[in-house]
Amino acid sequence: MSSPPVALLTGITGQDGSYLAELLLDKGYSVHGVVRRTSNVVRSRIEHLRADPQLYGSRLSLHYGDLSDGTTLRRIFAEVRPAEVYHLAGQSHVGLSFEIPESTCEEVAMGTLRLLEIVRDQEQPVKFYHASSAEIFGRASESPQTEKTKTAPASPYGCAKAFATQLVSVYRQSYGMFACNGILYNHESPRRGQNFVTQKIARAAARIARGLQQELELGDLESRRDWGHARDYVLAMWMMLQHPEADDYIVATGETHSVRDFVEAAFAVVDLPWEQYVRQSAALSRPTEPGRLVGQAMKIRDTLGWQPSASFPQLVQEMVEAELAAIDRGAAATHHP
Ligand code: NAP
């Protein structure tokens, strides 16, 4: 019997990492995840996988490491000998990158360079996926954006992702490495971090409906994003590494919705008039908002046959219902379904 393919994930404890780990385990992979040392050992998004004795310690393993620690990452590679690497780790909040620009750039930009250098030195062939972002386009010169649109980041996060994205294509061209950029537009899910606007809205709608919160304060309600579902987007990552040739792909729905649309849809799930509960606050707006970010995902659709399956109303409904269920289980504070 041939041994299962081996995948190494950075950022396995994050939203995307947890869905991708489930997908790869379902496909029969042996999955290795890099986790940071934290004071709290409960890794809520992957706890259900870690608690499964059929998986943990056999087809799922976790390794302590940090993007800043190249020696340890190199040791993990030597031990695991991965065939596929999904690099998802890093500070992922655009707004926060204005507050912690140096660590954001260190993790997102230099962390990717460190990994590319390690991949370059591997004896076995390694396929590398890099979690790029629509934020590389920032104040985009055209809309919708394609793989050919010029980068014009509008935040420290966008700058760091643009650097990492360009490095990935330089390493592909210079060393013939199988390295792909997935240029992903915003994607959400019930596992989205709590300081992201979509989760903040979903959570508030559920808490207001259950009488646990009185109001919701938001920044610019007219801000628009191309929002997809994380489960669909991790499938796109996997598909990129199964194609015979490495390339860069936009992953997007091609539709935009405003924060106001999200609020309306979320409060509709709990049947409440959102205008009575939502307040706009200038203090929550970003120093600079990106331009109209909407992706044209024709290349990935035509080349790999990928397309999003979840609609915007389905996404919002799933997020609000997950929050309601968490409150009803009495576990809202620490919950990740
Ligand atoms: P997320 O939920 O914030 O997860 C980030 C992951 O990175 C977590 O596992 C985190 O570990 C880990 N991490 C952060 N800094 C690290 C470090 N120094 N060393 C090791 N691990 C570190 O993000 P996500 O939504 O899953 O996104 C995954 C990737 O896609 C990110 O690179 C993000 O920038 C990119 N991306 C996301 C979107 C989106 O809409 N979600 C769109 C485009 C691109 P802890 O659990 O210990 O914090």
Coordinates of C-alpha atoms and ligand atoms in Angstrom, one line a residue:
M1 CA 0.0 0.0 0.0
S2 CA 1.4 3.4 -0.9
S3 CA 1.8 5.9 2.0
P4 CA -0.6 8.9 2.1
P5 CA 0.6 12.2 0.7
V6 CA 2.1 14.5 3.3
A7 CA 1.0 18.1 3.7
L8 CA 2.5 20.7 6.0
L9 CA 0.4 23.7 7.0
T10 CA 1.4 26.9 8.6
G11 CA -1.5 28.7 10.3
I12 CA -3.4 25.4 10.9
T13 CA -5.1 26.9 14.0
G14 CA -6.6 29.8 11.9
Q15 CA -9.9 30.0 10.0
D16 CA -8.5 28.7 6.7
G17 CA -6.0 26.3 8.3
S18 CA -8.8 24.5 10.2
Y19 CA -11.0 24.0 7.1
L20 CA -8.0 23.0 5.0
A21 CA -6.9 20.4 7.5
E22 CA -10.4 18.9 7.5
L23 CA -10.3 18.8 3.7
L24 CA -6.9 17.2 3.4
L25 CA -7.7 14.6 6.2
D26 CA -10.9 13.7 4.2
K27 CA -8.8 13.2 1.1
G28 CA -6.5 10.8 3.0
Y29 CA -3.5 13.1 3.6
S30 CA -1.2 12.9 6.5
V31 CA -1.4 16.5 7.9
H32 CA 1.3 18.3 9.8
G33 CA 0.5 21.7 11.3
V34 CA 2.9 24.3 12.7
V35 CA 1.5 25.8 15.9
R36 CA 2.8 28.6 18.1
R37 CA 3.4 28.3 21.8
T38 CA 0.6 30.1 23.5
S39 CA -0.4 30.4 27.1
N40 CA -3.7 28.7 26.3
V41 CA -3.3 25.2 24.8
V42 CA -6.9 25.0 23.7
R43 CA -6.8 25.6 19.9
S44 CA -10.5 26.0 19.5
R45 CA -10.8 25.7 15.7
I46 CA -8.9 22.3 15.5
E47 CA -9.8 20.9 18.9
H48 CA -12.4 18.5 17.3
L49 CA -9.6 17.1 15.1
R50 CA -7.1 16.9 18.0
A51 CA -9.6 15.2 20.2
D52 CA -10.1 12.4 17.6
P53 CA -7.9 9.5 18.5
Q54 CA -8.2 8.1 15.0
L55 CA -6.5 11.2 13.6
Y56 CA -4.3 12.8 16.2
G57 CA -1.0 11.2 16.5
S58 CA -1.5 9.1 13.3
R59 CA -2.6 11.3 10.4
L60 CA -2.6 14.6 12.2
S61 CA 0.5 15.9 14.0
L62 CA 1.3 19.3 15.4
H63 CA 4.7 20.8 15.7
Y64 CA 5.8 23.9 17.7
G65 CA 7.2 26.6 15.5
D66 CA 7.0 30.2 14.6
L67 CA 7.5 32.1 11.4
S68 CA 10.3 34.1 13.0
D69 CA 12.2 31.0 13.8
G70 CA 13.9 29.6 10.7
T71 CA 15.9 27.0 12.4
T72 CA 12.9 25.3 13.9
L73 CA 10.9 25.5 10.6
R74 CA 13.9 23.9 8.8
R75 CA 13.9 21.1 11.4
I76 CA 10.2 20.5 10.9
F77 CA 10.7 20.2 7.2
A78 CA 13.5 17.7 7.7
E79 CA 11.3 15.6 10.0
V80 CA 8.1 15.8 8.0
R81 CA 9.4 15.8 4.4
P82 CA 6.2 17.4 3.0
A83 CA 5.1 17.0 -0.6
E84 CA 2.7 19.9 -0.3
V85 CA 3.2 23.1 1.8
Y86 CA 0.3 25.4 2.5
H87 CA 1.6 28.6 3.9
L88 CA -1.3 30.4 5.7
A89 CA 0.2 31.8 8.8
G90 CA 0.7 35.4 9.7
Q91 CA -1.0 38.5 11.2
S92 CA -4.1 38.5 9.0
H93 CA -6.0 41.7 10.1
V94 CA -5.7 44.6 7.7
G95 CA -6.8 47.3 10.1
L96 CA -4.6 46.0 12.9
S97 CA -1.6 46.1 10.5
F98 CA -1.7 49.9 11.0
E99 CA -1.2 49.4 14.7
I100 CA 1.4 46.7 14.5
P101 CA 3.1 47.3 11.1
E102 CA 6.5 45.9 12.0
S103 CA 5.5 42.5 13.3
T104 CA 2.9 42.2 10.5
C105 CA 5.6 42.8 7.9
E106 CA 8.1 40.5 9.7
E107 CA 5.6 37.6 9.7
V108 CA 3.9 38.1 6.4
A109 CA 6.8 39.2 4.3
M110 CA 10.0 37.8 5.9
G111 CA 8.2 34.7 7.1
T112 CA 7.3 33.8 3.5
L113 CA 10.9 34.4 2.4
R114 CA 12.2 32.1 5.1
L115 CA 9.9 29.3 4.0
L116 CA 10.7 29.8 0.3
E117 CA 14.4 29.4 1.2
I118 CA 13.7 26.2 3.1
V119 CA 11.6 24.8 0.3
R120 CA 14.4 25.6 -2.2
D121 CA 16.8 23.4 -0.2
Q122 CA 14.5 20.3 0.0
E123 CA 15.7 17.2 -1.8
Q124 CA 12.2 15.9 -2.6
P125 CA 9.9 17.9 -4.8
V126 CA 7.7 20.3 -2.8
K127 CA 4.6 22.2 -4.0
F128 CA 4.1 25.5 -2.2
Y129 CA 0.9 27.4 -1.8
H130 CA 1.1 31.0 -0.6
A131 CA -1.9 32.8 1.0
S132 CA -1.8 36.0 -1.0
S133 CA -4.6 38.6 -0.7
A134 CA -6.7 41.0 -2.7
E135 CA -5.2 43.7 -0.4
I136 CA -2.1 43.7 -2.7
F137 CA -4.3 45.7 -5.1
G138 CA -5.4 48.2 -2.5
R139 CA -6.2 51.3 -4.5
A140 CA -6.6 49.2 -7.6
S141 CA -6.2 50.9 -11.0
E142 CA -9.0 48.7 -12.5
S143 CA -12.0 46.9 -11.4
P144 CA -12.6 43.9 -11.3
Q145 CA -9.0 42.9 -10.7
T146 CA -7.3 40.0 -12.5
E147 CA -4.0 38.2 -12.1
K148 CA -2.5 40.9 -14.4
T149 CA -3.7 44.0 -12.3
K150 CA -0.8 46.0 -10.9
T151 CA -0.2 45.9 -7.2
A152 CA -1.0 49.1 -5.3
P153 CA -1.3 48.2 -1.6
A154 CA -3.0 50.6 0.7
S155 CA -2.0 49.2 4.1
P156 CA 1.1 47.7 5.8
Y157 CA -0.6 44.3 5.5
G158 CA -1.1 44.8 1.7
C159 CA 2.6 45.9 1.3
A160 CA 3.8 42.8 3.1
K161 CA 1.5 40.5 1.1
A162 CA 2.6 42.2 -2.2
F163 CA 6.3 41.6 -1.3
A164 CA 5.6 37.9 -0.4
T165 CA 3.5 37.4 -3.6
Q166 CA 6.2 38.8 -5.8
L167 CA 8.9 36.7 -4.1
V168 CA 6.8 33.6 -4.8
S169 CA 6.7 34.3 -8.5
V170 CA 10.4 35.2 -8.5
Y171 CA 11.3 31.9 -6.9
R172 CA 9.0 30.1 -9.3
Q173 CA 10.7 31.8 -12.3
S174 CA 14.3 31.7 -11.0
Y175 CA 14.5 28.2 -9.5
G176 CA 11.6 26.4 -11.3
M177 CA 9.9 25.9 -8.0
F178 CA 6.3 24.7 -7.9
A179 CA 5.0 27.8 -6.0
C180 CA 1.5 29.3 -6.4
N181 CA -0.1 32.5 -5.1
G182 CA -3.8 32.2 -4.3
I183 CA -4.8 35.9 -4.5
L184 CA -7.8 35.5 -2.2
Y185 CA -10.6 38.0 -1.7
N186 CA -12.2 38.2 1.8
H187 CA -13.6 34.9 2.9
E188 CA -15.6 34.4 6.1
S189 CA -17.2 31.6 8.1
P190 CA -18.4 30.9 11.6
R191 CA -14.7 30.4 12.3
R192 CA -13.7 33.9 11.4
G193 CA -11.7 35.8 14.1
Q194 CA -13.9 37.9 16.4
N195 CA -12.2 41.2 15.5
F196 CA -13.3 41.0 11.8
V197 CA -16.3 43.1 10.9
T198 CA -18.4 40.2 9.6
Q199 CA -18.0 38.1 12.7
K200 CA -18.6 41.2 14.8
I201 CA -21.9 41.7 13.1
A202 CA -23.0 38.1 13.2
R203 CA -22.1 37.8 16.8
A204 CA -23.9 41.1 17.7
A205 CA -27.0 40.2 15.8
A206 CA -27.2 36.9 17.8
R207 CA -26.4 38.5 21.1
I208 CA -28.9 41.3 20.6
A209 CA -31.5 38.7 19.7
R210 CA -30.8 36.8 22.9
G211 CA -30.8 40.0 25.0
L212 CA -27.1 39.9 25.8
Q213 CA -26.1 43.1 24.0
Q214 CA -27.9 46.4 23.3
E215 CA -26.1 47.9 20.3
L216 CA -23.4 47.5 17.7
E217 CA -20.8 50.1 16.8
L218 CA -19.3 49.9 13.3
G219 CA -17.0 52.0 11.1
D220 CA -18.0 52.8 7.5
L221 CA -21.2 51.1 6.5
E222 CA -20.7 51.8 2.9
S223 CA -17.3 49.9 2.7
R224 CA -17.7 47.2 0.1
R225 CA -16.0 43.8 -0.1
D226 CA -16.1 40.7 -2.3
W227 CA -17.0 38.1 0.4
G228 CA -16.9 34.4 -0.1
H229 CA -17.0 31.3 2.2
A230 CA -13.7 30.0 3.6
R231 CA -14.7 26.4 2.9
D232 CA -14.9 27.1 -0.8
Y233 CA -11.6 29.0 -0.8
V234 CA -9.6 26.2 0.9
L235 CA -10.7 23.9 -1.9
A236 CA -9.3 26.4 -4.4
M237 CA -5.9 26.2 -2.6
W238 CA -5.8 22.4 -2.8
M239 CA -6.8 22.5 -6.5
M240 CA -4.0 24.8 -7.3
L241 CA -1.4 22.3 -6.1
Q242 CA -3.0 19.4 -8.0
H243 CA -2.6 21.2 -11.4
P244 CA 0.4 20.1 -13.4
E245 CA 1.8 23.7 -13.6
A246 CA 2.2 26.2 -10.8
D247 CA 0.6 29.6 -11.3
D248 CA -1.2 32.5 -9.6
Y249 CA -4.9 32.6 -9.3
I250 CA -7.5 35.2 -8.2
V251 CA -10.1 33.5 -5.9
A252 CA -13.2 35.6 -5.6
T253 CA -17.0 35.6 -6.0
G254 CA -17.0 38.6 -8.4
E255 CA -19.8 40.2 -6.4
T256 CA -19.4 43.0 -3.8
H257 CA -21.6 43.8 -0.8
S258 CA -21.5 46.6 1.6
V259 CA -21.1 46.3 5.4
R260 CA -24.7 47.7 5.5
D261 CA -25.8 44.7 3.3
F262 CA -24.1 42.4 5.7
V263 CA -25.8 44.0 8.7
E264 CA -29.2 43.9 7.0
A265 CA -28.9 40.2 6.1
A266 CA -27.6 39.3 9.6
F267 CA -30.4 41.1 11.4
A268 CA -32.9 39.6 9.0
V269 CA -31.9 36.2 10.2
V270 CA -32.9 37.1 13.8
D271 CA -35.9 39.2 12.5
L272 CA -34.9 42.5 14.1
P273 CA -34.8 46.1 12.6
W274 CA -31.1 46.7 12.4
E275 CA -31.5 50.5 12.3
Q276 CA -32.5 50.5 16.0
Y277 CA -29.3 48.8 17.1
V278 CA -26.4 49.8 14.8
R279 CA -24.4 53.0 15.4
Q280 CA -21.7 54.3 13.0
S281 CA -18.5 55.5 14.6
A282 CA -15.7 57.4 12.8
A283 CA -13.2 56.1 15.3
L284 CA -13.6 52.6 13.8
S285 CA -12.8 53.6 10.3
R286 CA -9.4 52.8 8.8
P287 CA -6.7 55.4 8.1
T288 CA -7.2 54.5 4.4
E289 CA -9.8 52.4 2.8
P290 CA -8.8 50.3 -0.2
G291 CA -10.5 51.1 -3.5
R292 CA -13.2 48.9 -5.0
L293 CA -11.8 45.4 -4.5
V294 CA -13.6 42.8 -6.5
G295 CA -12.0 39.9 -8.2
Q296 CA -12.5 38.3 -11.6
A297 CA -12.0 34.6 -11.0
M298 CA -12.2 33.5 -14.6
K299 CA -8.7 32.0 -14.8
I300 CA -9.3 29.6 -11.9
R301 CA -12.8 28.7 -13.2
D302 CA -11.5 27.9 -16.7
T303 CA -8.2 26.2 -15.7
L304 CA -9.1 24.4 -12.5
G305 CA -12.9 24.2 -12.7
W306 CA -13.3 26.0 -9.3
Q307 CA -16.2 28.1 -8.5
P308 CA -17.8 29.3 -5.2
S309 CA -20.7 27.3 -3.9
A310 CA -22.0 29.4 -1.0
S311 CA -24.1 32.5 -1.7
F312 CA -23.8 35.8 0.3
P313 CA -27.1 35.2 2.1
Q314 CA -26.1 31.6 2.9
L315 CA -22.8 32.8 4.3
V316 CA -24.4 35.4 6.6
Q317 CA -27.1 33.0 7.7
E318 CA -24.6 30.3 8.6
M319 CA -22.5 32.8 10.6
V320 CA -25.5 34.1 12.6
E321 CA -26.9 30.7 13.2
A322 CA -23.6 29.4 14.5
E323 CA -23.5 32.3 17.0
L324 CA -27.0 31.7 18.1
A325 CA -26.2 28.0 18.6
A326 CA -23.1 28.9 20.6
I327 CA -25.0 31.2 22.9
D328 CA -27.7 28.6 23.3
R329 CA -25.0 26.1 24.3
G330 CA -23.8 28.6 26.8
A331 CA -20.3 28.7 25.2
A332 CA -20.4 32.0 23.3
A333 CA -17.2 33.5 24.8
T334 CA -14.8 30.8 23.6
H335 CA -16.8 29.2 20.9
H336 CA -15.5 28.2 17.4
P337 CA -17.8 25.6 15.7
Ligands
NAP1 P1 -6.3 33.7 10.8 O1 -7.6 33.0 11.2 O2 -6.0 35.0 11.4 O3 -5.1 32.6 11.0 C1 -3.8 33.0 11.0 C2 -2.9 31.9 11.4 O4 -1.6 32.3 11.4 C3 -3.2 31.3 12.8 O5 -3.1 29.9 12.8 C4 -2.1 32.0 13.7 O6 -1.7 31.2 14.8 C5 -0.9 31.8 12.6 N1 0.2 32.7 12.9 C6 0.2 34.1 13.0 N2 1.4 34.5 13.3 C7 2.2 33.5 13.3 C8 3.6 33.3 13.6 N3 4.4 34.3 13.8 N4 4.1 32.0 13.6 C9 3.3 31.0 13.3 N5 2.0 31.1 13.1 C10 1.5 32.3 13.1 O7 -6.3 33.9 9.2 P2 -7.1 33.2 8.0 O8 -8.3 34.0 7.8 O9 -7.2 31.8 8.3 O10 -6.2 33.5 6.8 C11 -5.1 32.6 6.4 C12 -4.1 33.3 5.5 O11 -4.8 33.8 4.4 C13 -3.5 34.5 6.2 O12 -2.1 34.6 5.8 C14 -4.3 35.7 5.7 O13 -3.5 36.9 5.7 C15 -4.6 35.2 4.3 N6 -5.8 35.8 3.7 C16 -7.0 35.7 4.4 C17 -8.1 36.2 3.8 C18 -9.4 36.1 4.5 O14 -10.4 36.8 4.1 N7 -9.6 35.3 5.5 C19 -8.0 36.8 2.5 C20 -6.8 36.8 1.9 C21 -5.7 36.3 2.4 P3 -2.5 31.5 16.2 O15 -3.7 30.7 16.2 O16 -1.5 31.1 17.2 O17 -2.8 33.0 16.3

